[in-house]
PDB file of C-alpha atoms (C1' of nucleotides) in Angstrom:
ATOM      1  CA  UNK A 279      79.512  85.342 103.505  1.00 46.00           C
ATOM      2  CA  UNK A 280      78.113  87.885 100.836  1.00 53.00           C
ATOM      3  CA  UNK A 281      80.972  87.637  98.511  1.00 65.00           C
ATOM      4  CA  UNK A 282      79.094  85.399  95.928  1.00 84.00           C
ATOM      5  CA  UNK A 283      78.545  86.874  92.518  1.00 84.00           C
ATOM      6  CA  UNK A 284      74.885  87.354  93.035  1.00 89.00           C
ATOM      7  CA  UNK A 285      75.272  89.600  96.007  1.00 92.00           C
ATOM      8  CA  UNK A 286      78.186  91.519  94.353  1.00 95.00           C
ATOM      9  CA  UNK A 287      75.997  92.034  91.203  1.00 95.00           C
ATOM     10  CA  UNK A 288      73.239  93.506  93.481  1.00 94.00           C
ATOM     11  CA  UNK A 289      75.893  95.737  95.191  1.00 94.00           C
ATOM     12  CA  UNK A 290      77.082  97.097  91.932  1.00 95.00           C
ATOM     13  CA  UNK A 291      73.600  97.716  90.611  1.00 95.00           C
ATOM     14  CA  UNK A 292      72.711  99.503  93.726  1.00 94.00           C
ATOM     15  CA  UNK A 293      75.494 101.951  92.754  1.00 95.00           C
ATOM     16  CA  UNK A 294      74.288 102.254  89.203  1.00 94.00           C
ATOM     17  CA  UNK A 295      77.288 100.396  87.881  1.00 96.00           C
ATOM     18  CA  UNK A 296      76.770  97.694  85.335  1.00 95.00           C
ATOM     19  CA  UNK A 297      77.973  94.421  86.502  1.00 95.00           C
ATOM     20  CA  UNK A 298      80.440  93.331  83.908  1.00 96.00           C
ATOM     21  CA  UNK A 299      82.523  90.267  84.353  1.00 96.00           C
ATOM     22  CA  UNK A 300      85.516  92.492  84.841  1.00 97.00           C
ATOM     23  CA  UNK A 301      83.976  94.699  87.498  1.00 97.00           C
ATOM     24  CA  UNK A 302      82.529  91.766  89.465  1.00 97.00           C
ATOM     25  CA  UNK A 303      85.896  89.973  89.530  1.00 97.00           C
ATOM     26  CA  UNK A 304      87.779  92.908  90.522  1.00 97.00           C
ATOM     27  CA  UNK A 305      85.282  93.802  93.211  1.00 97.00           C
ATOM     28  CA  UNK A 306      85.391  90.214  94.496  1.00 96.00           C
ATOM     29  CA  UNK A 307      89.073  90.202  94.501  1.00 96.00           C
ATOM     30  CA  UNK A 308      89.583  93.278  96.544  1.00 96.00           C
ATOM     31  CA  UNK A 309      86.900  92.260  99.066  1.00 95.00           C
ATOM     32  CA  UNK A 310      88.276  88.750  99.563  1.00 94.00           C
ATOM     33  CA  UNK A 311      91.870  89.999  99.665  1.00 93.00           C
ATOM     34  CA  UNK A 312      91.852  92.796 102.163  1.00 89.00           C
ATOM     35  CA  UNK A 313      95.618  93.294 102.145  1.00 91.00           C
ATOM     36  CA  UNK A 314      95.151  96.046  99.586  1.00 94.00           C
ATOM     37  CA  UNK A 315      96.788  94.574  96.523  1.00 95.00           C
ATOM     38  CA  UNK A 316      98.486  96.823  93.992  1.00 95.00           C
ATOM     39  CA  UNK A 317      97.082  97.050  90.399  1.00 97.00           C
ATOM     40  CA  UNK A 318      99.830  94.749  89.334  1.00 96.00           C
ATOM     41  CA  UNK A 319      98.863  92.088  91.914  1.00 96.00           C
ATOM     42  CA  UNK A 320      95.211  92.390  90.917  1.00 97.00           C
ATOM     43  CA  UNK A 321      96.271  92.042  87.173  1.00 97.00           C
ATOM     44  CA  UNK A 322      98.326  88.960  87.892  1.00 96.00           C
ATOM     45  CA  UNK A 323      95.731  87.300  90.118  1.00 96.00           C
ATOM     46  CA  UNK A 324      92.845  87.777  87.648  1.00 96.00           C
ATOM     47  CA  UNK A 325      94.803  86.829  84.586  1.00 93.00           C
ATOM     48  CA  UNK A 326      93.760  83.280  84.639  1.00 92.00           C
ATOM     49  CA  UNK A 327      90.133  83.852  84.859  1.00 92.00           C
ATOM     50  CA  UNK A 328      89.997  86.862  82.537  1.00 95.00           C
ATOM     51  CA  UNK A 329      92.952  86.508  80.141  1.00 95.00           C
ATOM     52  CA  UNK A 330      92.126  89.591  78.169  1.00 95.00           C
ATOM     53  CA  UNK A 331      91.962  91.897  81.157  1.00 97.00           C
ATOM     54  CA  UNK A 332      93.958  94.995  80.891  1.00 97.00           C
ATOM     55  CA  UNK A 333      95.368  97.269  83.589  1.00 97.00           C
ATOM     56  CA  UNK A 334      93.511 100.166  82.180  1.00 97.00           C
ATOM     57  CA  UNK A 335      90.266  98.461  83.021  1.00 98.00           C
ATOM     58  CA  UNK A 336      91.605  97.961  86.491  1.00 98.00           C
ATOM     59  CA  UNK A 337      92.433 101.540  86.923  1.00 98.00           C
ATOM     60  CA  UNK A 338      89.244 102.612  85.517  1.00 97.00           C
ATOM     61  CA  UNK A 339      87.090 100.206  87.525  1.00 98.00           C
ATOM     62  CA  UNK A 340      88.825 101.053  90.756  1.00 98.00           C
ATOM     63  CA  UNK A 341      88.264 104.715  90.225  1.00 97.00           C
ATOM     64  CA  UNK A 342      84.722 104.106  89.407  1.00 97.00           C
ATOM     65  CA  UNK A 343      84.333 102.096  92.645  1.00 97.00           C
ATOM     66  CA  UNK A 344      85.882 105.013  94.524  1.00 95.00           C
ATOM     67  CA  UNK A 345      83.519 107.535  92.989  1.00 94.00           C
ATOM     68  CA  UNK A 346      80.554 105.278  93.866  1.00 95.00           C
ATOM     69  CA  UNK A 347      81.757 104.920  97.465  1.00 93.00           C
ATOM     70  CA  UNK A 348      82.358 101.207  97.122  1.00 95.00           C
ATOM     71  CA  UNK A 349      86.192 101.656  97.745  1.00 95.00           C
ATOM     72  CA  UNK A 350      88.667 104.158  98.911  1.00 94.00           C
ATOM     73  CA  UNK A 351      92.065 105.168  97.719  1.00 95.00           C
ATOM     74  CA  UNK A 352      94.858 104.423 100.010  1.00 95.00           C
ATOM     75  CA  UNK A 353      97.970 106.511  99.800  1.00 94.00           C
ATOM     76  CA  UNK A 354     100.180 104.916 102.224  1.00 93.00           C
ATOM     77  CA  UNK A 355     102.889 104.852  99.576  1.00 91.00           C
ATOM     78  CA  UNK A 356     103.480 107.430  96.879  1.00 88.00           C
ATOM     79  CA  UNK A 357     104.575 105.255  94.079  1.00 90.00           C
ATOM     80  CA  UNK A 358     101.398 103.218  93.753  1.00 92.00           C
ATOM     81  CA  UNK A 359      97.725 103.368  94.197  1.00 95.00           C
ATOM     82  CA  UNK A 360      95.891 100.850  96.339  1.00 96.00           C
ATOM     83  CA  UNK A 361      92.320 100.510  97.293  1.00 96.00           C
ATOM     84  CA  UNK A 362      90.252  99.631 100.222  1.00 95.00           C
ATOM     85  CA  UNK A 363      86.834  97.928 100.056  1.00 93.00           C
ATOM     86  CA  UNK A 364      86.145  98.223 103.755  1.00 84.00           C
ATOM     87  CA  UNK A 365      83.692 100.767 104.937  1.00 76.00           C
ATOM     88  CA  UNK A 366      84.242 100.793 108.688  1.00 80.00           C
ATOM     89  CA  UNK A 367      86.772 103.159 110.346  1.00 81.00           C
ATOM     90  CA  UNK A 368      90.080 101.419 110.611  1.00 88.00           C
ATOM     91  CA  UNK A 369      93.931 102.034 110.230  1.00 91.00           C
ATOM     92  CA  UNK A 370      96.489 100.651 107.972  1.00 94.00           C
ATOM     93  CA  UNK A 371      99.832  98.998 108.914  1.00 94.00           C
ATOM     94  CA  UNK A 372     102.360  98.564 106.154  1.00 93.00           C
ATOM     95  CA  UNK A 373     105.322  96.213 106.485  1.00 91.00           C
ATOM     96  CA  UNK A 374     108.457  97.697 105.411  1.00 87.00           C
ATOM     97  CA  UNK A 375     109.818  94.531 104.416  1.00 86.00           C
ATOM     98  CA  UNK A 376     107.263  92.445 102.573  1.00 86.00           C
ATOM     99  CA  UNK A 377     105.089  95.400 101.646  1.00 87.00           C
ATOM    100  CA  UNK A 378     101.811  93.752 102.838  1.00 88.00           C
ATOM    101  CA  UNK A 379      99.274  96.020 104.357  1.00 93.00           C
ATOM    102  CA  UNK A 380      97.279  95.005 107.372  1.00 92.00           C
ATOM    103  CA  UNK A 381      94.125  96.527 108.656  1.00 92.00           C
ATOM    104  CA  UNK A 382      93.821  97.266 112.414  1.00 90.00           C
ATOM    105  CA  UNK A 383      90.894  98.494 114.561  1.00 87.00           C
ATOM    106  CA  UNK A 384      90.955 102.116 115.486  1.00 85.00           C
ATOM    107  CA  UNK A 385      88.248 104.557 116.256  1.00 77.00           C
ATOM    108  CA  UNK A 386      89.371 107.292 114.032  1.00 74.00           C
ATOM    109  CA  UNK A 387      86.445 109.571 115.052  1.00 73.00           C
ATOM    110  CA  UNK A 388      87.641 109.437 118.688  1.00 71.00           C
ATOM    111  CA  UNK A 389      91.085 110.975 117.777  1.00 71.00           C
ATOM    112  CA  UNK A 390      91.261 114.276 119.460  1.00 68.00           C
ATOM    113  CA  UNK A 391      92.272 117.080 117.169  1.00 72.00           C
ATOM    114  CA  UNK A 392      93.311 120.508 117.840  1.00 73.00           C
ATOM    115  CA  UNK A 393      93.339 123.412 115.288  1.00 75.00           C
ATOM    116  CA  UNK A 394      90.916 122.009 112.933  1.00 79.00           C
ATOM    117  CA  UNK A 395      87.848 123.806 114.050  1.00 78.00           C
ATOM    118  CA  UNK A 396      85.654 124.965 111.186  1.00 78.00           C
ATOM    119  CA  UNK A 397      87.598 122.718 108.805  1.00 85.00           C
ATOM    120  CA  UNK A 398      84.973 120.274 107.391  1.00 89.00           C
ATOM    121  CA  UNK A 399      86.690 116.799 107.255  1.00 90.00           C
ATOM    122  CA  UNK A 400      85.757 114.500 104.571  1.00 89.00           C
ATOM    123  CA  UNK A 401      88.132 111.519 104.903  1.00 90.00           C
ATOM    124  CA  UNK A 402      90.473 110.340 107.590  1.00 91.00           C
ATOM    125  CA  UNK A 403      93.387 107.959 107.183  1.00 93.00           C
ATOM    126  CA  UNK A 404      95.763 106.505 109.765  1.00 93.00           C
ATOM    127  CA  UNK A 405      98.922 104.790 108.441  1.00 94.00           C
ATOM    128  CA  UNK A 406     101.530 103.088 110.464  1.00 93.00           C
ATOM    129  CA  UNK A 407     104.608 101.512 109.230  1.00 92.00           C
ATOM    130  CA  UNK A 408     107.018  98.897 110.635  1.00 92.00           C
ATOM    131  CA  UNK A 409     107.715  95.272 110.477  1.00 91.00           C
ATOM    132  CA  UNK A 410     105.047  92.660 110.503  1.00 90.00           C
ATOM    133  CA  UNK A 411     105.009  89.499 112.566  1.00 90.00           C
ATOM    134  CA  UNK A 412     105.856  87.036 109.771  1.00 89.00           C
ATOM    135  CA  UNK A 413     108.938  89.093 108.717  1.00 89.00           C
ATOM    136  CA  UNK A 414     110.015  89.401 112.205  1.00 89.00           C
ATOM    137  CA  UNK A 415     109.850  85.729 112.657  1.00 88.00           C
ATOM    138  CA  UNK A 416     111.877  84.943 109.604  1.00 81.00           C
ATOM    139  CA  UNK A 417     114.741  87.361 110.534  1.00 71.00           C
TER     140      UNK A 417
ATOM    141  CA  UNK B1128     114.122 131.546 116.223  1.00 46.00           C
ATOM    142  CA  UNK B1129     116.715 129.005 115.131  1.00 52.00           C
ATOM    143  CA  UNK B1130     116.351 129.309 111.464  1.00 65.00           C
ATOM    144  CA  UNK B1131     119.386 131.309 110.767  1.00 84.00           C
ATOM    145  CA  UNK B1132     122.136 129.808 108.589  1.00 84.00           C
ATOM    146  CA  UNK B1133     124.398 129.431 111.501  1.00 89.00           C
ATOM    147  CA  UNK B1134     122.124 127.109 113.362  1.00 92.00           C
ATOM    148  CA  UNK B1135     121.094 125.218 110.333  1.00 94.00           C
ATOM    149  CA  UNK B1136     124.741 124.614 109.486  1.00 95.00           C
ATOM    150  CA  UNK B1137     125.152 123.229 113.005  1.00 94.00           C
ATOM    151  CA  UNK B1138     122.067 121.049 112.566  1.00 94.00           C
ATOM    152  CA  UNK B1139     123.399 119.536 109.355  1.00 95.00           C
ATOM    153  CA  UNK B1140     126.854 118.933 110.785  1.00 94.00           C
ATOM    154  CA  UNK B1141     125.396 117.112 113.729  1.00 94.00           C
ATOM    155  CA  UNK B1142     123.747 114.788 111.149  1.00 95.00           C
ATOM    156  CA  UNK B1143     127.108 114.315 109.468  1.00 94.00           C
ATOM    157  CA  UNK B1144     125.697 116.119 106.387  1.00 96.00           C
ATOM    158  CA  UNK B1145     128.071 118.721 104.742  1.00 95.00           C
ATOM    159  CA  UNK B1146     126.375 122.161 104.815  1.00 95.00           C
ATOM    160  CA  UNK B1147     126.421 123.105 101.114  1.00 96.00           C
ATOM    161  CA  UNK B1148     124.451 126.259  99.986  1.00 96.00           C
ATOM    162  CA  UNK B1149     121.913 123.961  98.387  1.00 97.00           C
ATOM    163  CA  UNK B1150     121.259 121.894 101.412  1.00 97.00           C
ATOM    164  CA  UNK B1151     121.152 124.924 103.687  1.00 97.00           C
ATOM    165  CA  UNK B1152     118.665 126.621 101.532  1.00 97.00           C
ATOM    166  CA  UNK B1153     116.379 123.545 101.143  1.00 97.00           C
ATOM    167  CA  UNK B1154     116.395 122.844 104.807  1.00 97.00           C
ATOM    168  CA  UNK B1155     115.709 126.533 105.630  1.00 96.00           C
ATOM    169  CA  UNK B1156     112.874 126.521 103.075  1.00 96.00           C
ATOM    170  CA  UNK B1157     111.027 123.580 104.324  1.00 96.00           C
ATOM    171  CA  UNK B1158     111.503 124.770 107.948  1.00 95.00           C
ATOM    172  CA  UNK B1159     110.044 128.196 107.268  1.00 94.00           C
ATOM    173  CA  UNK B1160     107.386 126.956 105.036  1.00 93.00           C
ATOM    174  CA  UNK B1161     105.552 124.269 107.093  1.00 89.00           C
ATOM    175  CA  UNK B1162     102.858 123.743 104.477  1.00 90.00           C
ATOM    176  CA  UNK B1163     104.871 120.978 102.986  1.00 94.00           C
ATOM    177  CA  UNK B1164     105.729 122.284  99.504  1.00 94.00           C
ATOM    178  CA  UNK B1165     106.113 120.018  96.537  1.00 95.00           C
ATOM    179  CA  UNK B1166     109.435 119.549  94.838  1.00 97.00           C
ATOM    180  CA  UNK B1167     108.189 121.995  92.065  1.00 96.00           C
ATOM    181  CA  UNK B1168     107.393 124.619  94.682  1.00 96.00           C
ATOM    182  CA  UNK B1169     110.717 124.301  96.372  1.00 97.00           C
ATOM    183  CA  UNK B1170     112.401 124.533  92.966  1.00 97.00           C
ATOM    184  CA  UNK B1171     110.453 127.617  91.990  1.00 96.00           C
ATOM    185  CA  UNK B1172     110.954 129.284  95.437  1.00 96.00           C
ATOM    186  CA  UNK B1173     114.670 128.792  95.528  1.00 96.00           C
ATOM    187  CA  UNK B1174     115.409 129.700  91.859  1.00 92.00           C
ATOM    188  CA  UNK B1175     116.128 133.266  92.478  1.00 92.00           C
ATOM    189  CA  UNK B1176     118.691 132.651  95.179  1.00 92.00           C
ATOM    190  CA  UNK B1177     120.245 129.524  93.587  1.00 95.00           C
ATOM    191  CA  UNK B1178     119.759 129.847  89.750  1.00 94.00           C
ATOM    192  CA  UNK B1179     121.576 126.673  88.935  1.00 95.00           C
ATOM    193  CA  UNK B1180     119.731 124.498  91.513  1.00 96.00           C
ATOM    194  CA  UNK B1181     118.190 121.306  89.893  1.00 97.00           C
ATOM    195  CA  UNK B1182     115.430 119.234  90.852  1.00 97.00           C
ATOM    196  CA  UNK B1183     117.653 116.274  91.110  1.00 97.00           C
ATOM    197  CA  UNK B1184     119.486 117.984  94.016  1.00 98.00           C
ATOM    198  CA  UNK B1185     116.201 118.566  95.716  1.00 98.00           C
ATOM    199  CA  UNK B1186     115.205 115.000  95.364  1.00 98.00           C
ATOM    200  CA  UNK B1187     118.662 113.862  96.639  1.00 97.00           C
ATOM    201  CA  UNK B1188     118.758 116.355  99.420  1.00 98.00           C
ATOM    202  CA  UNK B1189     115.315 115.605 100.828  1.00 97.00           C
ATOM    203  CA  UNK B1190     115.966 111.891 100.721  1.00 97.00           C
ATOM    204  CA  UNK B1191     119.218 112.541 102.456  1.00 97.00           C
ATOM    205  CA  UNK B1192     117.376 114.559 105.113  1.00 97.00           C
ATOM    206  CA  UNK B1193     114.819 111.753 105.571  1.00 95.00           C
ATOM    207  CA  UNK B1194     117.663 109.114 106.141  1.00 94.00           C
ATOM    208  CA  UNK B1195     119.292 111.316 108.705  1.00 95.00           C
ATOM    209  CA  UNK B1196     116.023 111.915 110.597  1.00 93.00           C
ATOM    210  CA  UNK B1197     115.827 115.688 109.714  1.00 95.00           C
ATOM    211  CA  UNK B1198     112.598 115.290 107.623  1.00 95.00           C
ATOM    212  CA  UNK B1199     109.973 112.750 107.033  1.00 94.00           C
ATOM    213  CA  UNK B1200     108.289 111.813 103.703  1.00 95.00           C
ATOM    214  CA  UNK B1201     104.586 112.601 103.659  1.00 95.00           C
ATOM    215  CA  UNK B1202     102.549 110.346 101.470  1.00 94.00           C
ATOM    216  CA  UNK B1203      99.036 112.127 101.729  1.00 93.00           C
ATOM    217  CA  UNK B1204      98.830 112.069  97.950  1.00 91.00           C
ATOM    218  CA  UNK B1205     100.267 109.399  95.647  1.00 88.00           C
ATOM    219  CA  UNK B1206     101.406 111.459  92.833  1.00 90.00           C
ATOM    220  CA  UNK B1207     103.887 113.683  94.516  1.00 93.00           C
ATOM    221  CA  UNK B1208     106.274 113.446  97.520  1.00 95.00           C
ATOM    222  CA  UNK B1209     106.234 116.022 100.131  1.00 96.00           C
ATOM    223  CA  UNK B1210     108.278 116.371 103.150  1.00 96.00           C
ATOM    224  CA  UNK B1211     108.103 117.357 106.875  1.00 95.00           C
ATOM    225  CA  UNK B1212     110.715 118.833 108.945  1.00 92.00           C
ATOM    226  CA  UNK B1213     108.702 118.882 112.187  1.00 84.00           C
ATOM    227  CA  UNK B1214     109.604 116.268 114.658  1.00 76.00           C
ATOM    228  CA  UNK B1215     106.714 116.534 117.168  1.00 79.00           C
ATOM    229  CA  UNK B1216     103.737 114.080 116.701  1.00 81.00           C
ATOM    230  CA  UNK B1217     101.076 115.817 114.586  1.00 88.00           C
ATOM    231  CA  UNK B1218      98.581 115.258 111.797  1.00 91.00           C
ATOM    232  CA  UNK B1219      98.204 116.576 108.283  1.00 94.00           C
ATOM    233  CA  UNK B1220      95.089 118.036 106.787  1.00 94.00           C
ATOM    234  CA  UNK B1221      95.050 118.537 103.021  1.00 93.00           C
ATOM    235  CA  UNK B1222      92.608 120.813 101.338  1.00 91.00           C
ATOM    236  CA  UNK B1223      90.971 119.261  98.315  1.00 88.00           C
ATOM    237  CA  UNK B1224      90.721 122.527  96.616  1.00 86.00           C
ATOM    238  CA  UNK B1225      93.863 124.554  97.057  1.00 86.00           C
ATOM    239  CA  UNK B1226      96.074 121.660  97.797  1.00 87.00           C
ATOM    240  CA  UNK B1227      97.726 123.195 100.839  1.00 88.00           C
ATOM    241  CA  UNK B1228      98.630 120.849 103.762  1.00 92.00           C
ATOM    242  CA  UNK B1229      98.078 122.182 107.344  1.00 92.00           C
ATOM    243  CA  UNK B1230      99.529 120.683 110.398  1.00 92.00           C
ATOM    244  CA  UNK B1231      97.329 119.972 113.410  1.00 90.00           C
ATOM    245  CA  UNK B1232      97.919 118.806 116.969  1.00 87.00           C
ATOM    246  CA  UNK B1233      97.257 115.296 117.678  1.00 85.00           C
ATOM    247  CA  UNK B1234      98.767 112.877 120.165  1.00 77.00           C
ATOM    248  CA  UNK B1235      99.336 109.910 117.938  1.00 74.00           C
ATOM    249  CA  UNK B1236     100.726 107.897 120.653  1.00 73.00           C
ATOM    250  CA  UNK B1237      97.417 107.953 122.413  1.00 70.00           C
ATOM    251  CA  UNK B1238      95.618 106.508 119.534  1.00 71.00           C
ATOM    252  CA  UNK B1239      94.279 103.202 120.744  1.00 68.00           C
ATOM    253  CA  UNK B1240      95.021 100.344 118.450  1.00 72.00           C
ATOM    254  CA  UNK B1241      93.854  96.754 118.377  1.00 73.00           C
ATOM    255  CA  UNK B1242      95.373  93.962 116.562  1.00 75.00           C
ATOM    256  CA  UNK B1243      98.803  95.360 116.330  1.00 79.00           C
ATOM    257  CA  UNK B1244     100.363  93.568 119.217  1.00 77.00           C
ATOM    258  CA  UNK B1245     103.860  92.446 118.500  1.00 78.00           C
ATOM    259  CA  UNK B1246     104.044  94.611 115.465  1.00 85.00           C
ATOM    260  CA  UNK B1247     106.949  97.021 116.141  1.00 89.00           C
ATOM    261  CA  UNK B1248     105.673 100.361 114.734  1.00 90.00           C
ATOM    262  CA  UNK B1249     108.330 102.706 113.315  1.00 89.00           C
ATOM    263  CA  UNK B1250     106.307 105.696 111.882  1.00 89.00           C
ATOM    264  CA  UNK B1251     102.715 106.888 112.294  1.00 91.00           C
ATOM    265  CA  UNK B1252     100.894 109.072 110.034  1.00 93.00           C
ATOM    266  CA  UNK B1253      97.499 110.682 110.320  1.00 93.00           C
ATOM    267  CA  UNK B1254      96.115 112.284 107.124  1.00 94.00           C
ATOM    268  CA  UNK B1255      92.632 114.084 107.001  1.00 93.00           C
ATOM    269  CA  UNK B1256      91.220 115.633 103.928  1.00 92.00           C
ATOM    270  CA  UNK B1257      88.562 118.175 103.476  1.00 92.00           C
ATOM    271  CA  UNK B1258      88.230 121.959 102.674  1.00 91.00           C
ATOM    272  CA  UNK B1259      90.151 124.555 104.373  1.00 90.00           C
ATOM    273  CA  UNK B1260      88.758 127.692 105.897  1.00 90.00           C
ATOM    274  CA  UNK B1261      90.116 129.941 103.217  1.00 89.00           C
ATOM    275  CA  UNK B1262      88.637 127.930 100.304  1.00 90.00           C
ATOM    276  CA  UNK B1263      85.369 127.658 102.360  1.00 89.00           C
ATOM    277  CA  UNK B1264      85.084 131.372 102.651  1.00 88.00           C
ATOM    278  CA  UNK B1265      85.723 132.128  98.872  1.00 82.00           C
ATOM    279  CA  UNK B1266      82.870 129.734  97.816  1.00 71.00           C
TER     280      UNK B1266
ATOM    281  C1'  DG C1126     144.826 114.900  94.874  1.00 55.21           C
ATOM    282  C1'  DT C1127     141.064 112.879  96.667  1.00 55.21           C
ATOM    283  C1'  DT C1128     136.520 112.913  97.976  1.00 55.21           C
ATOM    284  C1'  DC C1129     132.052 114.309  97.808  1.00 55.21           C
ATOM    285  C1'  DC C1130     128.399 117.163  95.641  1.00 55.21           C
ATOM    286  C1'  DT C1131     125.760 119.052  91.791  1.00 55.21           C
ATOM    287  C1'  DG C1132     122.941 119.079  87.734  1.00 55.21           C
ATOM    288  C1'  DC C1133     122.067 117.844  82.939  1.00 55.21           C
ATOM    289  C1'  DA C1134     120.080 114.145  80.205  1.00 55.21           C
ATOM    290  C1'  DA C1135     118.180 109.929  79.856  1.00 55.21           C
ATOM    291  C1'  DA C1136     115.640 106.194  81.618  1.00 55.21           C
ATOM    292  C1'  DA C1137     112.232 104.076  84.539  1.00 55.21           C
ATOM    293  C1'  DG C1138     107.720 103.427  86.549  1.00 55.21           C
ATOM    294  C1'  DC C1139     102.988 104.280  87.403  1.00 55.21           C
ATOM    295  C1'  DT C1140      98.829 106.424  85.687  1.00 55.21           C
ATOM    296  C1'  DT C1141      96.015 108.645  82.320  1.00 55.21           C
ATOM    297  C1'  DT C1142      94.110 109.712  77.768  1.00 55.21           C
ATOM    298  C1'  DG C1143      92.436 108.746  72.917  1.00 55.21           C
ATOM    299  C1'  DC C1144      90.199 105.826  70.249  1.00 55.21           C
ATOM    300  C1'  DA C1145      88.629 101.832  67.715  1.00 55.21           C
ATOM    301  C1'  DG C1146      86.443  97.604  68.269  1.00 55.21           C
ATOM    302  C1'  DA C1147      83.369  94.666  71.170  1.00 55.21           C
ATOM    303  C1'  DA C1148      79.650  93.655  74.173  1.00 55.21           C
ATOM    304  C1'  DG C1149      75.270  94.306  75.902  1.00 55.21           C
ATOM    305  C1'  DA C1150      70.449  96.266  76.007  1.00 55.21           C
TER     306       DA C1150
ATOM    307  C1'  DT D 719      70.844 100.542  66.686  1.00 55.21           C
ATOM    308  C1'  DC D 720      72.558 102.976  70.371  1.00 55.21           C
ATOM    309  C1'  DT D 721      75.036 103.271  74.269  1.00 55.21           C
ATOM    310  C1'  DT D 722      78.450 101.756  77.217  1.00 55.21           C
ATOM    311  C1'  DC D 723      82.599  99.049  78.265  1.00 55.21           C
ATOM    312  C1'  DT D 724      87.069  97.303  77.184  1.00 55.21           C
ATOM    313  C1'  DG D 725      91.898  97.292  76.052  1.00 55.21           C
ATOM    314  C1'  DC D 726      95.779  98.619  73.115  1.00 55.21           C
ATOM    315  C1'  DA D 727      98.942 102.056  72.318  1.00 55.21           C
ATOM    316  C1'  DA D 728     100.643 106.418  73.145  1.00 55.21           C
ATOM    317  C1'  DA D 729     101.369 110.228  76.073  1.00 55.21           C
ATOM    318  C1'  DG D 730     102.001 112.487  80.666  1.00 55.21           C
ATOM    319  C1'  DC D 731     104.139 112.929  85.274  1.00 55.21           C
ATOM    320  C1'  DT D 732     106.938 112.238  88.799  1.00 55.21           C
ATOM    321  C1'  DT D 733     110.982 110.166  90.370  1.00 55.21           C
ATOM    322  C1'  DT D 734     115.445 107.765  89.761  1.00 55.21           C
ATOM    323  C1'  DT D 735     119.759 106.675  87.663  1.00 55.21           C
ATOM    324  C1'  DG D 736     124.225 107.449  85.060  1.00 55.21           C
ATOM    325  C1'  DC D 737     127.677 110.206  84.565  1.00 55.21           C
ATOM    326  C1'  DA D 738     130.756 114.173  83.801  1.00 55.21           C
ATOM    327  C1'  DG D 739     132.187 118.412  85.553  1.00 55.21           C
ATOM    328  C1'  DG D 740     132.839 121.277  89.722  1.00 55.21           C
ATOM    329  C1'  DA D 741     133.593 122.418  94.480  1.00 55.21           C
ATOM    330  C1'  DA D 742     135.604 121.818  98.912  1.00 55.21           C
ATOM    331  C1'  DC D 743     139.253 120.460 101.843  1.00 55.21           C
TER     332       DC D 743
END
DNA sequence: GTTCCTGCAAAAGCTTTGCAGAAGA
DNA sequence: TCTTCTGCAAAGCTTTTGCAGGAAC
């Protein structure tokens, strides 16, 4: 595992981001919790470790990560931002009941497209919605 | 073309939606303008024809259409809702410069997925972002 | 008359901005 | 000391809600 603070510090430095406690903890959290937590969830989860942490800092930090290429904005829902720290091409499945977002394997680059010739594509997102296994079971 | 008011009226009635002037005009507008206009754009465009139209009605109406299956919410950006009146499987390309959203052909059902066994999927969205031809040219 | 629809105004929710104090080099 | 980071408070936007008046049947 490369989620220890030493490696995360290195990761941040490589992107010219100063490794403050707040940034390290936020990065660690989104890497170890790949369900793409909301700002609120990150805030609640880190409150014990960093009692003075503010949501402003979470917003700032995640935007910083996105600019640096460490994370990517997910727009599967339009009333809240979520982030993804995974680099590899994959899709997102959001459960309509519990709201959890799952990653799934998909070769986005293999998707055949028609009508996008000469349109330089910078980012690709695949979002599915439905009901997850856990919620299915408890129904 | 089936965009005349008579056919649209029929379409609404089939979904048990009363064909008011507001609903007819909004439906007509999103069908004839498949660039997925924002609420503001719809509001501005219909203002001449329906001077008293309110944004509340546009929000209500589009949500009504979505519930009835006449339209689908697009969440390519998380600071504004957009809608899609096209039924066939297709993807969306958003230009980062002009903000326009283009449809493109894609067989979403053919996308191979891994890890989603037993997850009933209800909706599938494919969003690409980049720069459109027009904006490329004018650079 | 009854039901449903519309639209103003206010409220709500998420995100951004301004800025002063704190932390770090 | 100087620069950068943090976090409170306020502002900004989009969307939702409450409700009274209006339209349709």
